[in-house]
Coordinates of C-alpha atoms in Angstrom, one line a residue:
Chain A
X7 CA 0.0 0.0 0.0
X8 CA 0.9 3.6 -0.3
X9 CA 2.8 5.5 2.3
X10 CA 1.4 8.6 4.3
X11 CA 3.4 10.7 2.0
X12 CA 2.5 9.5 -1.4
X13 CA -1.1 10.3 -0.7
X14 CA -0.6 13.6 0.7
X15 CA 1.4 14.1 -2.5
X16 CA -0.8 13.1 -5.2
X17 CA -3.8 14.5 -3.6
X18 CA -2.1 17.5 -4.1
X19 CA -1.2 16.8 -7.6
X20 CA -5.3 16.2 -8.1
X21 CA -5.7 19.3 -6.3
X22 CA -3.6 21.8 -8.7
X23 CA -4.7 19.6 -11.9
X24 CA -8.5 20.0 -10.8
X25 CA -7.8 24.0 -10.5
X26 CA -5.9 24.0 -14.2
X27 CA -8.8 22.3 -15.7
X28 CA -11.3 24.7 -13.8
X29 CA -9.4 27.6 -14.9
X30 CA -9.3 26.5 -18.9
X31 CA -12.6 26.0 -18.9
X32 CA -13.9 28.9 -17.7
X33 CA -11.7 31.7 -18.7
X34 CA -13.1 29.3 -22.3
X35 CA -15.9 30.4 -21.7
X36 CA -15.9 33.7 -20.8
X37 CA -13.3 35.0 -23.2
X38 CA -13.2 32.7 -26.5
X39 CA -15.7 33.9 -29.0
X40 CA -17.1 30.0 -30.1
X41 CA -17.7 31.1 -34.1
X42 CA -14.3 29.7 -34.6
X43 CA -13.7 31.7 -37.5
X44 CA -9.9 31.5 -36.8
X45 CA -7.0 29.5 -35.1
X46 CA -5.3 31.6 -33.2
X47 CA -6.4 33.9 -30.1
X48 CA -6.9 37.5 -31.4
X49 CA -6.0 40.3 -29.2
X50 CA -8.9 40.8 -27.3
X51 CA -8.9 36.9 -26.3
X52 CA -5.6 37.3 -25.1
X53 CA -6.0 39.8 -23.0
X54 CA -9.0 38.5 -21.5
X55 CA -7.3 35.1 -20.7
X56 CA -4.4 36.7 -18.5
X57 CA -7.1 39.0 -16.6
X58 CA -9.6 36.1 -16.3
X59 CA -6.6 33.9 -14.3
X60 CA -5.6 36.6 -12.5
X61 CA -9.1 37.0 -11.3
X62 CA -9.6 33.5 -11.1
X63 CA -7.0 32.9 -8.4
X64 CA -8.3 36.4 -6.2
X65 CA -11.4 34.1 -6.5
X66 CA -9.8 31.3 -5.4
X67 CA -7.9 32.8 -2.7
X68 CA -11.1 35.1 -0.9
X69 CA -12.9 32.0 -0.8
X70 CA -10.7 30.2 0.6
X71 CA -10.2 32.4 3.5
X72 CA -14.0 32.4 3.9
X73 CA -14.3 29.4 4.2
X74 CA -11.3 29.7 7.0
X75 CA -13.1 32.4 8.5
X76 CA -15.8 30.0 8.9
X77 CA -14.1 27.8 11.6
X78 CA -12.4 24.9 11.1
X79 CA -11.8 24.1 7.4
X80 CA -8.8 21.9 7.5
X81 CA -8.5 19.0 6.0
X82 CA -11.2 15.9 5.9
X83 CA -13.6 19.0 7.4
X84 CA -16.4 20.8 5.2
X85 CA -16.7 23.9 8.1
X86 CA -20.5 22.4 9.0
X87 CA -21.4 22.6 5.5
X88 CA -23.4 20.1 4.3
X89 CA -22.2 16.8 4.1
X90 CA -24.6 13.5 3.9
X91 CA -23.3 12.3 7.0
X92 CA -23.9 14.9 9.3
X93 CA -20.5 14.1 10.5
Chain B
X9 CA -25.4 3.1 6.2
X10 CA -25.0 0.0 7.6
X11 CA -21.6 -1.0 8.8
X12 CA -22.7 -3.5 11.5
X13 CA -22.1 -6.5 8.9
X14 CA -18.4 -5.6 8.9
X15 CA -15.7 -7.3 11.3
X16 CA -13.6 -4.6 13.5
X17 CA -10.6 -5.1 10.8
X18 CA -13.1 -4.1 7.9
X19 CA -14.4 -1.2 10.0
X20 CA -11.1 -0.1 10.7
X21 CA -10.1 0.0 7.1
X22 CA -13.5 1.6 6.1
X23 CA -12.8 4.3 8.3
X24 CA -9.7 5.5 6.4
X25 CA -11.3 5.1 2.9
X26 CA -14.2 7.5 4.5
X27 CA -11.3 10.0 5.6
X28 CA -9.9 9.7 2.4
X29 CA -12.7 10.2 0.5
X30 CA -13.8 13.2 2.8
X31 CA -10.7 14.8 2.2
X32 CA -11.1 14.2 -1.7
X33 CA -14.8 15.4 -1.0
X34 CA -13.6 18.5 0.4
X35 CA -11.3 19.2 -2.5
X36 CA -13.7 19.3 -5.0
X37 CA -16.3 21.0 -2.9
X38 CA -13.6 23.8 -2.8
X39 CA -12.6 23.6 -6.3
X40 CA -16.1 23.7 -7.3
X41 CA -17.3 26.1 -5.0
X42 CA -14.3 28.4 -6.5
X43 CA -15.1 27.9 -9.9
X44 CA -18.9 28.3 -9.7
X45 CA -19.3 31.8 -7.6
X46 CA -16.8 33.1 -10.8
X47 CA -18.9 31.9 -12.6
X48 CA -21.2 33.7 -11.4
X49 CA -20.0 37.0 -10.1
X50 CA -17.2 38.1 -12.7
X51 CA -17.4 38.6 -15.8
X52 CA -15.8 42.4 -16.3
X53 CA -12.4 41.6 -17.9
X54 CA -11.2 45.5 -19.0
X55 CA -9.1 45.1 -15.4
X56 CA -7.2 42.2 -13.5
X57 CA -8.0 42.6 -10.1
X58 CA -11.7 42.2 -8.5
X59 CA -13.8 45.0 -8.4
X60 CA -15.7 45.7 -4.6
X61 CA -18.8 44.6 -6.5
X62 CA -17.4 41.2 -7.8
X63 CA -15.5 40.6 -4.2
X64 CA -18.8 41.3 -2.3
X65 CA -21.0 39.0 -5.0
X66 CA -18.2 36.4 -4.1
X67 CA -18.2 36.4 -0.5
X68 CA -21.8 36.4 -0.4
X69 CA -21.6 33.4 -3.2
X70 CA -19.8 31.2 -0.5
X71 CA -21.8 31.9 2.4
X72 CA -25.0 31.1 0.7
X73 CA -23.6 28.1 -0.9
X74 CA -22.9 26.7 2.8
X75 CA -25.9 27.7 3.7
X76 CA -27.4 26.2 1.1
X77 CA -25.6 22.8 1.3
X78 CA -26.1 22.5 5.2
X79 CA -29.9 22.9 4.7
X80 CA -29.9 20.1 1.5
X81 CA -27.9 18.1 4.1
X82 CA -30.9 18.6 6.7
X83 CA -33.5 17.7 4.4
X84 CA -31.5 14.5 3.5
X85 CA -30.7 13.4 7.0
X86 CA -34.4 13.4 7.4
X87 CA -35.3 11.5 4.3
X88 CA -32.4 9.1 5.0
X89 CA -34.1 8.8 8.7
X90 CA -37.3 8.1 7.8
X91 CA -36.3 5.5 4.9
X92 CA -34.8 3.7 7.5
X93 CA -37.7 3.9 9.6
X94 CA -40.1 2.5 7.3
X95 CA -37.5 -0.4 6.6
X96 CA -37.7 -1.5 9.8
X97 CA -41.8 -1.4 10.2
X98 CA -41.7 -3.3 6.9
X99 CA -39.8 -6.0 8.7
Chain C
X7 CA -6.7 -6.4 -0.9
X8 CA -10.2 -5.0 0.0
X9 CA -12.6 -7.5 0.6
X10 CA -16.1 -8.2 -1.1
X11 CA -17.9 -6.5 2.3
X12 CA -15.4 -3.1 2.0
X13 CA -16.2 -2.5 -1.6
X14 CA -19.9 -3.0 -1.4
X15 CA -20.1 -0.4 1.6
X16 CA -17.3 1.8 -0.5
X17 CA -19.9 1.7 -3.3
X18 CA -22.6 2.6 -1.3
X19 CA -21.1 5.3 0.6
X20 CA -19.8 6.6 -3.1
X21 CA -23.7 6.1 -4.5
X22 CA -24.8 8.4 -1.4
X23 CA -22.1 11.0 -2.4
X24 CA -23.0 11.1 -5.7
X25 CA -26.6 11.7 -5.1
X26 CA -26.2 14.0 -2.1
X27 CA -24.0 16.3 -4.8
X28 CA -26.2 16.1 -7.4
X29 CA -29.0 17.4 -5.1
X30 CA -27.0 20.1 -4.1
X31 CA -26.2 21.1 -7.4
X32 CA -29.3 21.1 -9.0
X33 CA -31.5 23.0 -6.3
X34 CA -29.0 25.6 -6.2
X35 CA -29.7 26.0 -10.0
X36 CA -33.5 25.8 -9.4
X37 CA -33.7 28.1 -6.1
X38 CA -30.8 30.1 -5.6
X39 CA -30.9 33.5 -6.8
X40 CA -27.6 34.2 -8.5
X41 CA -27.5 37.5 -8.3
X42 CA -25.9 37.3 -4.8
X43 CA -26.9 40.6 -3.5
X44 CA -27.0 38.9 0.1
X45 CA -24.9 36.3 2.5
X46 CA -28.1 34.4 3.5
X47 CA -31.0 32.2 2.3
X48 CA -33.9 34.2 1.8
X49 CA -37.7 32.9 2.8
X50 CA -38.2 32.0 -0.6
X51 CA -35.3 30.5 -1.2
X52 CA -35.6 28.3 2.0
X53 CA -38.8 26.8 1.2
X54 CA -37.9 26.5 -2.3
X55 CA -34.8 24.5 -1.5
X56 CA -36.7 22.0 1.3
X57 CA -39.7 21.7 -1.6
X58 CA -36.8 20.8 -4.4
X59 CA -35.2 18.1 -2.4
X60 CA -38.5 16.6 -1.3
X61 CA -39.5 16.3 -5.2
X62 CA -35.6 15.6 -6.1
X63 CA -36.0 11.9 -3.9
X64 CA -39.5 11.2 -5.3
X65 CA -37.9 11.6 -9.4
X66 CA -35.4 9.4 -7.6
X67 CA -37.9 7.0 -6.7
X68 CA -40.0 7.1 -10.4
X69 CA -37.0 6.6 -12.1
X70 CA -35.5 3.8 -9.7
X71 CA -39.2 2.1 -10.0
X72 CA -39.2 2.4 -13.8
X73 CA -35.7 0.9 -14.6
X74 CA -36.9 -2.1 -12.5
X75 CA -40.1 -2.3 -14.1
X76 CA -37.8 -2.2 -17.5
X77 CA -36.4 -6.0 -16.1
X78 CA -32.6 -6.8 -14.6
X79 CA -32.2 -3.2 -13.6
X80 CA -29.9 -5.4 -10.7
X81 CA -26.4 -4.3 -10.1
X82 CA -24.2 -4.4 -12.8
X83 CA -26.9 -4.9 -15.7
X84 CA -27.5 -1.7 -17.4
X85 CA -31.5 -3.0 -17.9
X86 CA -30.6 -3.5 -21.8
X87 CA -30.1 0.4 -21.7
X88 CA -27.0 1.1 -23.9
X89 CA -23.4 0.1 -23.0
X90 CA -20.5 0.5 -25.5
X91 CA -19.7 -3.1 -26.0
X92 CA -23.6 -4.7 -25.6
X93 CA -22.8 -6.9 -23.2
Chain D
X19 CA -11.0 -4.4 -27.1
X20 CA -8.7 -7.1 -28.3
X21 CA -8.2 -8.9 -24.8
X22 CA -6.3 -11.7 -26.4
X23 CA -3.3 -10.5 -25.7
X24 CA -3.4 -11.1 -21.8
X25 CA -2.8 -14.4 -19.7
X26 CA -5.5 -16.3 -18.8
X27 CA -4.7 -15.1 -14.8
X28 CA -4.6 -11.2 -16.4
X29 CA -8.1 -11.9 -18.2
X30 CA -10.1 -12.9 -14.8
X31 CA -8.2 -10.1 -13.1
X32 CA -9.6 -8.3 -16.1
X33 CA -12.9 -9.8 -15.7
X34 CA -13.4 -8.7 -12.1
X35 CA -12.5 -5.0 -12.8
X36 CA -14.6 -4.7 -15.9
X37 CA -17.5 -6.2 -13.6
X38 CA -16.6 -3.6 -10.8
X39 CA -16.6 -0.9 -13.1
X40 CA -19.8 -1.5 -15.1
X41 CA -21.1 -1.5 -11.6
X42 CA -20.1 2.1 -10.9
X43 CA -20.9 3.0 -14.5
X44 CA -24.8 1.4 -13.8
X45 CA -24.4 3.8 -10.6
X46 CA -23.6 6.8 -12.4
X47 CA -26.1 6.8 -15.4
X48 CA -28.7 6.1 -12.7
X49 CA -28.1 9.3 -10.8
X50 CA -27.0 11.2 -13.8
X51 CA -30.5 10.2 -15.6
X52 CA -32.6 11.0 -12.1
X53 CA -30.7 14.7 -12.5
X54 CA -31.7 14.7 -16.4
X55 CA -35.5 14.0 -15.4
X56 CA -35.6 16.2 -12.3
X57 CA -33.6 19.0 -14.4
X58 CA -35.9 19.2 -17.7
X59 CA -39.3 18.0 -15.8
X60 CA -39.7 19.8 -12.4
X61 CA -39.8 23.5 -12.1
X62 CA -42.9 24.5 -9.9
X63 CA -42.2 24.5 -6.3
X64 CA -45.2 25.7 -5.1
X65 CA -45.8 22.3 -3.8
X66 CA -43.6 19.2 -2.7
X67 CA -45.1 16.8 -4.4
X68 CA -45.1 15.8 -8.1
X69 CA -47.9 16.9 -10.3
X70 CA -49.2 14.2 -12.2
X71 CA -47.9 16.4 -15.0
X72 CA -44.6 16.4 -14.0
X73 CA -45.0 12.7 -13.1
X74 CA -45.3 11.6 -16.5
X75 CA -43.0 14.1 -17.7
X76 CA -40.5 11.7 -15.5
X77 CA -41.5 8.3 -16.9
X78 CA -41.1 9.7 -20.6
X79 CA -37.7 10.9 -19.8
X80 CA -36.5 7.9 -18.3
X81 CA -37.9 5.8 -21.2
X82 CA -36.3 8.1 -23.4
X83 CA -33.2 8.4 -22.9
X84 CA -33.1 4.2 -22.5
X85 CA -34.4 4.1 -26.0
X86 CA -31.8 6.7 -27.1
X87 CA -29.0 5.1 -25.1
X88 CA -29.5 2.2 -26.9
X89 CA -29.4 3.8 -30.7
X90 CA -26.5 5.3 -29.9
X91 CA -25.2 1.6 -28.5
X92 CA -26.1 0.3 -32.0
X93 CA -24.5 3.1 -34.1
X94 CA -21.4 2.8 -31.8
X95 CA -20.9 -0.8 -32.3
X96 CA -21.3 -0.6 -36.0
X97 CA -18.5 1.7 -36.3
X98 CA -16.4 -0.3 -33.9
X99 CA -16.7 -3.1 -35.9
X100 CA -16.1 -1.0 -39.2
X101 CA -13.1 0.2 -37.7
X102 CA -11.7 -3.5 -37.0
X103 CA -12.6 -4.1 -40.7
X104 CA -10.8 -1.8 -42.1
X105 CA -7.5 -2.2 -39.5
X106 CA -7.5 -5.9 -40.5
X107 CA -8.0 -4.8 -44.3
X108 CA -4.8 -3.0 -43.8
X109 CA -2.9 -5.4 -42.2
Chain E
X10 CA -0.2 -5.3 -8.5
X11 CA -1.9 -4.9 -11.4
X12 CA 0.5 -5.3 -14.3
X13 CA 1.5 -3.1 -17.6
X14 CA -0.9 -5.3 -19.6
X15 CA -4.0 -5.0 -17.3
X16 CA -3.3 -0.7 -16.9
X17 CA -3.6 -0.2 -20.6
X18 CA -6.7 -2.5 -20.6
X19 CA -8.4 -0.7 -18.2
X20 CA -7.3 2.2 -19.8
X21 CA -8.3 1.5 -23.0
X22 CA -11.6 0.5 -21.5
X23 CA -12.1 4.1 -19.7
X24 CA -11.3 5.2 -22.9
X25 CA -14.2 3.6 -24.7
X26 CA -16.8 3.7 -21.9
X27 CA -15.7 8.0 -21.5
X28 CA -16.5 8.2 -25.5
X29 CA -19.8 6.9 -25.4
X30 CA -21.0 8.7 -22.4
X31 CA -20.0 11.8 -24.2
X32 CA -21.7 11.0 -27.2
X33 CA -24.9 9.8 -25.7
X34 CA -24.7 13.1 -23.8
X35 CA -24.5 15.2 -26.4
X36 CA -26.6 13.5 -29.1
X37 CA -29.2 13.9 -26.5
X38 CA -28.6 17.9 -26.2
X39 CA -28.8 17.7 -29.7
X40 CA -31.7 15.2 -31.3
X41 CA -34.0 14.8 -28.3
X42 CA -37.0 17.2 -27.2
X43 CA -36.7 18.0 -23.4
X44 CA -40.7 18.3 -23.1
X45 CA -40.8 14.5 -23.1
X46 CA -44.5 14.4 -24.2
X47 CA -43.8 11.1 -25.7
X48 CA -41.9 7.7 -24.2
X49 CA -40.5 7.0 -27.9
X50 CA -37.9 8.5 -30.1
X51 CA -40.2 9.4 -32.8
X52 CA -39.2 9.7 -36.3
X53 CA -37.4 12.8 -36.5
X54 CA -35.4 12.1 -33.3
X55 CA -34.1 8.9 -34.5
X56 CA -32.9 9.9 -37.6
X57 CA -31.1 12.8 -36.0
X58 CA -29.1 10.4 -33.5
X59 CA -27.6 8.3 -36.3
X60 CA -26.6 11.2 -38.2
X61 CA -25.4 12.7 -34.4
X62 CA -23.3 9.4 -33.3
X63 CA -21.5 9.7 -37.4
X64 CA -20.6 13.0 -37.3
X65 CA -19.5 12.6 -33.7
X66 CA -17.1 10.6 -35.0
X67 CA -15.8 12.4 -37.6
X68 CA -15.2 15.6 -35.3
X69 CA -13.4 12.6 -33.2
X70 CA -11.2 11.9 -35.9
X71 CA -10.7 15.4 -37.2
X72 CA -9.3 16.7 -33.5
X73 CA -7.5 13.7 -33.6
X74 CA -5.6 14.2 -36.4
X75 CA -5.0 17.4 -36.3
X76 CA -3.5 16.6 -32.4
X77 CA -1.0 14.6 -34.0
X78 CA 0.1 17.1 -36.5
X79 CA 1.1 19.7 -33.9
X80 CA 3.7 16.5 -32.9
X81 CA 3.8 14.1 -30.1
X82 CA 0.3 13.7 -29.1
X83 CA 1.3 10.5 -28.1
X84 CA 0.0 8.5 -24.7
X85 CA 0.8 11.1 -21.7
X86 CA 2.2 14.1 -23.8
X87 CA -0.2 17.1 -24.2
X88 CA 1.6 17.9 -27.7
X89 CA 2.8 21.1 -25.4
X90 CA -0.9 22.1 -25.1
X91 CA -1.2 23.5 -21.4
X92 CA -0.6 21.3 -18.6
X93 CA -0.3 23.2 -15.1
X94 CA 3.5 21.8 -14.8
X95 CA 5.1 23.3 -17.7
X96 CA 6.5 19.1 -18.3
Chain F
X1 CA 4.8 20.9 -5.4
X2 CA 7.4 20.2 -2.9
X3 CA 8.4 16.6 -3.7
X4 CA 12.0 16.5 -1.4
X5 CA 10.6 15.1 1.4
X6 CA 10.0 11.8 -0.1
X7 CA 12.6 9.1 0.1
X8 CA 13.8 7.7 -3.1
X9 CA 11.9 5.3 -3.2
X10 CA 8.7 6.9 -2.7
X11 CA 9.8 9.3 -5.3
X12 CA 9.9 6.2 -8.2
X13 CA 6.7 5.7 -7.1
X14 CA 5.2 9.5 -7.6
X15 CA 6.9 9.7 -11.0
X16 CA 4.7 6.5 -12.0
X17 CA 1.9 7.7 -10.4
X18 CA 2.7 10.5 -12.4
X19 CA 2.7 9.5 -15.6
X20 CA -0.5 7.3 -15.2
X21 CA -2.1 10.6 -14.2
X22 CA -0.9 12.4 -17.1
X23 CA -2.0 9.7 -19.5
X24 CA -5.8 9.6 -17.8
X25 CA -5.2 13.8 -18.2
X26 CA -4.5 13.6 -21.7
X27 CA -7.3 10.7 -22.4
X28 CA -9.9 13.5 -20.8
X29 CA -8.9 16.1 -22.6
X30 CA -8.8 14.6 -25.7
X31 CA -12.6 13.1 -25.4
X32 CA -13.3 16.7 -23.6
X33 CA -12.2 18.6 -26.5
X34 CA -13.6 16.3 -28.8
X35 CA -17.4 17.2 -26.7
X36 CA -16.6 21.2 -26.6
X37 CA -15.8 21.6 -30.4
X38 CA -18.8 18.9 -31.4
X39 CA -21.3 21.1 -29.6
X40 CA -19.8 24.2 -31.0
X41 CA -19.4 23.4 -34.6
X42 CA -22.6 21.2 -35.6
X43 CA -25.8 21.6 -35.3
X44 CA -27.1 20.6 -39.0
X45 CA -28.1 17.3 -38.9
X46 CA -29.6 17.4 -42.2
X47 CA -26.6 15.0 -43.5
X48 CA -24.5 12.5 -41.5
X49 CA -21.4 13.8 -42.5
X50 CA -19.7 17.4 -41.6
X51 CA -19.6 20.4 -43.8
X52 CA -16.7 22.2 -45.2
X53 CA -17.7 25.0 -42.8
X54 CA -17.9 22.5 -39.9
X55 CA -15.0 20.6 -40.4
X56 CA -12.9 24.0 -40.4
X57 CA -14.4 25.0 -37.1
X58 CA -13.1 22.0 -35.4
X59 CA -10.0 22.4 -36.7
X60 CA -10.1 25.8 -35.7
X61 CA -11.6 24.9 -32.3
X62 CA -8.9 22.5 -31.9
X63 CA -6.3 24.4 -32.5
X64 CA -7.5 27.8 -30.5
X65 CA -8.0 25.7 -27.1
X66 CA -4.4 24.6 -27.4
X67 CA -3.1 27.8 -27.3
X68 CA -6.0 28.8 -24.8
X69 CA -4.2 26.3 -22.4
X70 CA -0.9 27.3 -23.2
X71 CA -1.2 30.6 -22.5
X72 CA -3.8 29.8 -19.6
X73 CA -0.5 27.6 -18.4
X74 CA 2.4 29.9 -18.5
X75 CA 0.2 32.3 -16.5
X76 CA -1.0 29.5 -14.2
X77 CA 3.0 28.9 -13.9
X78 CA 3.7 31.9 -13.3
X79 CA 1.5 32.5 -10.3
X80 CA 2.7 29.8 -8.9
X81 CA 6.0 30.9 -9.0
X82 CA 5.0 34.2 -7.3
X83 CA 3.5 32.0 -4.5
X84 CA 6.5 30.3 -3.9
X85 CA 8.6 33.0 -3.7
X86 CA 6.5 35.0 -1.0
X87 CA 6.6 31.8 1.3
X88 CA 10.3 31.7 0.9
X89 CA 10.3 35.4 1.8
X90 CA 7.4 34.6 4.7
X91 CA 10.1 32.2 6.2

């Protein structure tokens, strides 16, 4: 079986690869026009991609602390929110 | 669920796939969470920071979302109850 | 490895996941106002959200009562309902 | 799939996970197809219980989407096996 | 452990089962009424999930092609398309 | 990701771990573009086979969500660079 370590490590790998895929798809959305008239991003695209990470990760990061705010969101704990276990 | 069928040994292991799993849970409520209340609440991109608007929609975004997920987790407690109940009149 | 009685519970407690997040998901699409103007659950909201989980586990229960009536809707057997090798 | 490649001990190893997995795939398009019917059927939550309108709007959803499963299950194994042609016409 | 033959089995088989959910899924967005006033595909429906599942697979092939002529889409290389490691 | 406090041996084991995730990436986001640029590009389904203006919008599509994730990348990179560096200045 695995170690300790190894878990903690690829759940972290699952963790950053999770946020990659969330950030492609929606800065996708909101900045690639889907006519596809062309294959490369035009300027406007561009731009809107490197603001809509940027954004993303502020995002990320005030609701993370939120969700610290909230008491007790370590790990393995969902802060009292909602879980089907009432656990 | 029932876990009264399992030996100690089983229940021992079953408790560290449910920690797992909670921790897995957890990430993906996060990740989620994250990626819906952008969704939601920006969509100005002439700047790279948040406006006070967006950060506001945001925070309020997560809190209802808690909200919202602790009451869903009532209702289903209570369904999950009264299954069980009727299980055991049907025996 | 795991034994026959772990991965039945595993499955189960994955099945009770699955659903719980699916609930979730969709009432918040149903009653959640996503204009976010406010940190808590309005009136409306509340009753709509205990109403949509009440109707979420009865389409639960149609459907579930329907794929049995459809014959072998058992574990494992798709009820003759499309799987990429026909099996 | 071409299995035929594995040892007999590596096909019922092979055997049990494809079992296992059709069983978590069987768990999956049921909850995914109760979200489908509860998503396109129920929008009135004036009341908690179905309408028979909504009721029926359920049972044609679910039949639905097994009919249409299916087509797809046909068309899909006619190009596999027009695909396996034409690599053994190559060959 | 499961050995090199058995991972790209499985693999392969993810492969396949992920493909036909996705098609299924989207023929459905596509070909099939959501008012469900009906329990059978009716004409029109079924002719448009033929033609839906064929051209699926022609898109399938076209990305797929096209993958491999930006060079080295091969098994767990992005062809340099945007994985969150820079690898 | 920190990986130096892992023994050698645990190391082998992440890179293989690794690479089977990177494979199970790569199969996802093959079928996942393959889903995006589908429901994008076609919506005739007059004829069962695509038309010149819908085969040059997958190609398109294909080719613009590559560079979509490269550039979404080398930002993503980037920041995480900048992370790391204010926790070695935090120390």
């Amino acid at each position: 079986m695995s170690s300790q370590n190894i878990e903690v490590a690829v759940a972290e790998l699952d963790m950053i690869t999770d946020v990659f895929n969330r950030i492609v798809s929606s800065c996708h959305s909101k900045c690639i026009n889907p006519r596809y008239s062309e294959a490369d991003l035009n300027k406007g695209e561009s731009v809107c991609v490197d603001r809509c990470v940027a954004k993303f990760f502020e995002v990320n990061k005030k609701v993370g602390e939120r969700m610290q705010s909230m008491g007790g969101a370590g790990a393995g704990g969902a802060g009292g929110g909602g879980s089907p276990f009432g656990m | 669920m029932d876990l009264s069928s399992l030996s100690p040994a089983e229940n021992a292991q079953m408790q560290r796939i449910i920690e797992r799993k909670q921790m897995q849970d957890f990430m993906k409520l996060y990740s989620g969470l994250v990626e819906r209340c952008f969704t939601s609440c920006v969509s100005d991109f002439t700047s790279k920071s948040l406006s006070s608007k967006e950060e506001s929609c945001v925070l309020n975004c997560t809190d209802k979302f808690f909200k919202h997920s602790e009451r869903v987790g009532a209702r289903f407690a209570e369904h999950n109850a009264d299954m069980m109940n009727q299980a055991q009149q049907g025996r």
